[in-house]
Tab-separated table of C-alpha atoms in Angstrom:
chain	number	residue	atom	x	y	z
A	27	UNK	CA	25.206	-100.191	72.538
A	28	UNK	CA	25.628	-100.677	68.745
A	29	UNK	CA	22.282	-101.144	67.278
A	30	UNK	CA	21.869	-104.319	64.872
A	31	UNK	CA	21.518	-103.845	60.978
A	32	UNK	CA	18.394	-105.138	59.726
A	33	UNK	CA	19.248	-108.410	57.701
A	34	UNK	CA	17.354	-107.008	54.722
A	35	UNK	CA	19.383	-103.804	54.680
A	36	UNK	CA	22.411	-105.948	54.732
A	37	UNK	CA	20.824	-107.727	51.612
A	38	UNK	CA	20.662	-104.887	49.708
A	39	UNK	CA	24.093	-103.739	50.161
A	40	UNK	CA	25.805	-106.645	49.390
A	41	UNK	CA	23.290	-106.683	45.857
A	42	UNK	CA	24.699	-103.496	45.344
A	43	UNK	CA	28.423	-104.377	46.198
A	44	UNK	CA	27.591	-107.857	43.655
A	45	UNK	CA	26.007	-105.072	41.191
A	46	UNK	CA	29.044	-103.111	40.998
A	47	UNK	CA	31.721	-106.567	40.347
A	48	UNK	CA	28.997	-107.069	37.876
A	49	UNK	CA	30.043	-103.889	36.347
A	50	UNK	CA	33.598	-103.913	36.850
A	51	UNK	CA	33.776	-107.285	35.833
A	52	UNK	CA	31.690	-106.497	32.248
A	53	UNK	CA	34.320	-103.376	31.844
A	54	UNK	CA	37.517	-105.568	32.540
A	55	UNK	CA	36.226	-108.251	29.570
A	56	UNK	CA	35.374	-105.213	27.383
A	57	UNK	CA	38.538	-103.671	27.858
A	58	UNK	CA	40.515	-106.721	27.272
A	59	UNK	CA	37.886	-107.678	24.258
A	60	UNK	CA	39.128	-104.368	22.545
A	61	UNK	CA	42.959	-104.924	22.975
A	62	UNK	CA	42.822	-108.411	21.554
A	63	UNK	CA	40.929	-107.289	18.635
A	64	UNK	CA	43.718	-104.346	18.032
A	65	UNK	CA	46.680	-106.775	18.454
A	66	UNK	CA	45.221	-109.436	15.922
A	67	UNK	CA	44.154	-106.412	13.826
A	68	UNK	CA	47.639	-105.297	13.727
A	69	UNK	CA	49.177	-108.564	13.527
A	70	UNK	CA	50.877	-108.662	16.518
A	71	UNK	CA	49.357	-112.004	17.112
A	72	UNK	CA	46.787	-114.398	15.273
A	73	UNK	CA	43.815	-115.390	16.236
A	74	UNK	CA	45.151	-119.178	16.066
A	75	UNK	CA	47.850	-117.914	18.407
A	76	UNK	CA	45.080	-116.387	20.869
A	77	UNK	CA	43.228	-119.904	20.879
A	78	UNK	CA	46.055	-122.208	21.626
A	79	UNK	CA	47.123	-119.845	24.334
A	80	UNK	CA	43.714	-119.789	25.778
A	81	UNK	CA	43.533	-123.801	25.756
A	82	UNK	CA	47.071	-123.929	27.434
A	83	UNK	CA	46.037	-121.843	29.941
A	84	UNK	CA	42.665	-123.594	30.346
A	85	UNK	CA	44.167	-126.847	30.981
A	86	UNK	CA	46.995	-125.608	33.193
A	87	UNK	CA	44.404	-124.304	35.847
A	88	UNK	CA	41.965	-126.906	35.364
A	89	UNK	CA	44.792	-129.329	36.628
A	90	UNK	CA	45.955	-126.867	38.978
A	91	UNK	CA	41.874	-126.881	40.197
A	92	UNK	CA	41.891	-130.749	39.919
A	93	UNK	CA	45.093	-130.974	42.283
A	94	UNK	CA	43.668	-128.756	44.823
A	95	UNK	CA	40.293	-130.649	45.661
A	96	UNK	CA	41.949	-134.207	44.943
A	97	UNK	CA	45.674	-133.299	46.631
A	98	UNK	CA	45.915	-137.023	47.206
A	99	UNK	CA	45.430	-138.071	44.037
């Protein structure tokens, strides 16, 4: 017979597995961070470019979001 994991070892481990999307997650914005800095530094695009892209995008999956929990709406 298998024995059981103890529920607070199984705690720990999923801290740890949180922990480390944490990290990756920090890393991934950092990365990104740096290449949007470099692109409007070398005027691939503008910063006003950046922020009208970001709100399109915003309200596209907030009413994507919206649809999904109200699809009879």
């Amino acid at each position: 017979m298998k024995a059981k994991t103890p529920a607070a070892w199984e705690h720990v481990q999923l801290a740890a597995k949180l922990a480390d999307l944490k990290d990756d997650h920090y890393r991934t914005v950092l990365t990104l961070s740096a290449m949007l800095e470099l692109f409007i530094e070398k005027g691939i695009l503008s910063r006003e470019e950046l922020t009208a892209k970001e709100k399109a995008i915003d309200e596209q999956l907030e009413s994507l979001i919206s649809a999904s929990l109200h699809p009879m709406a």
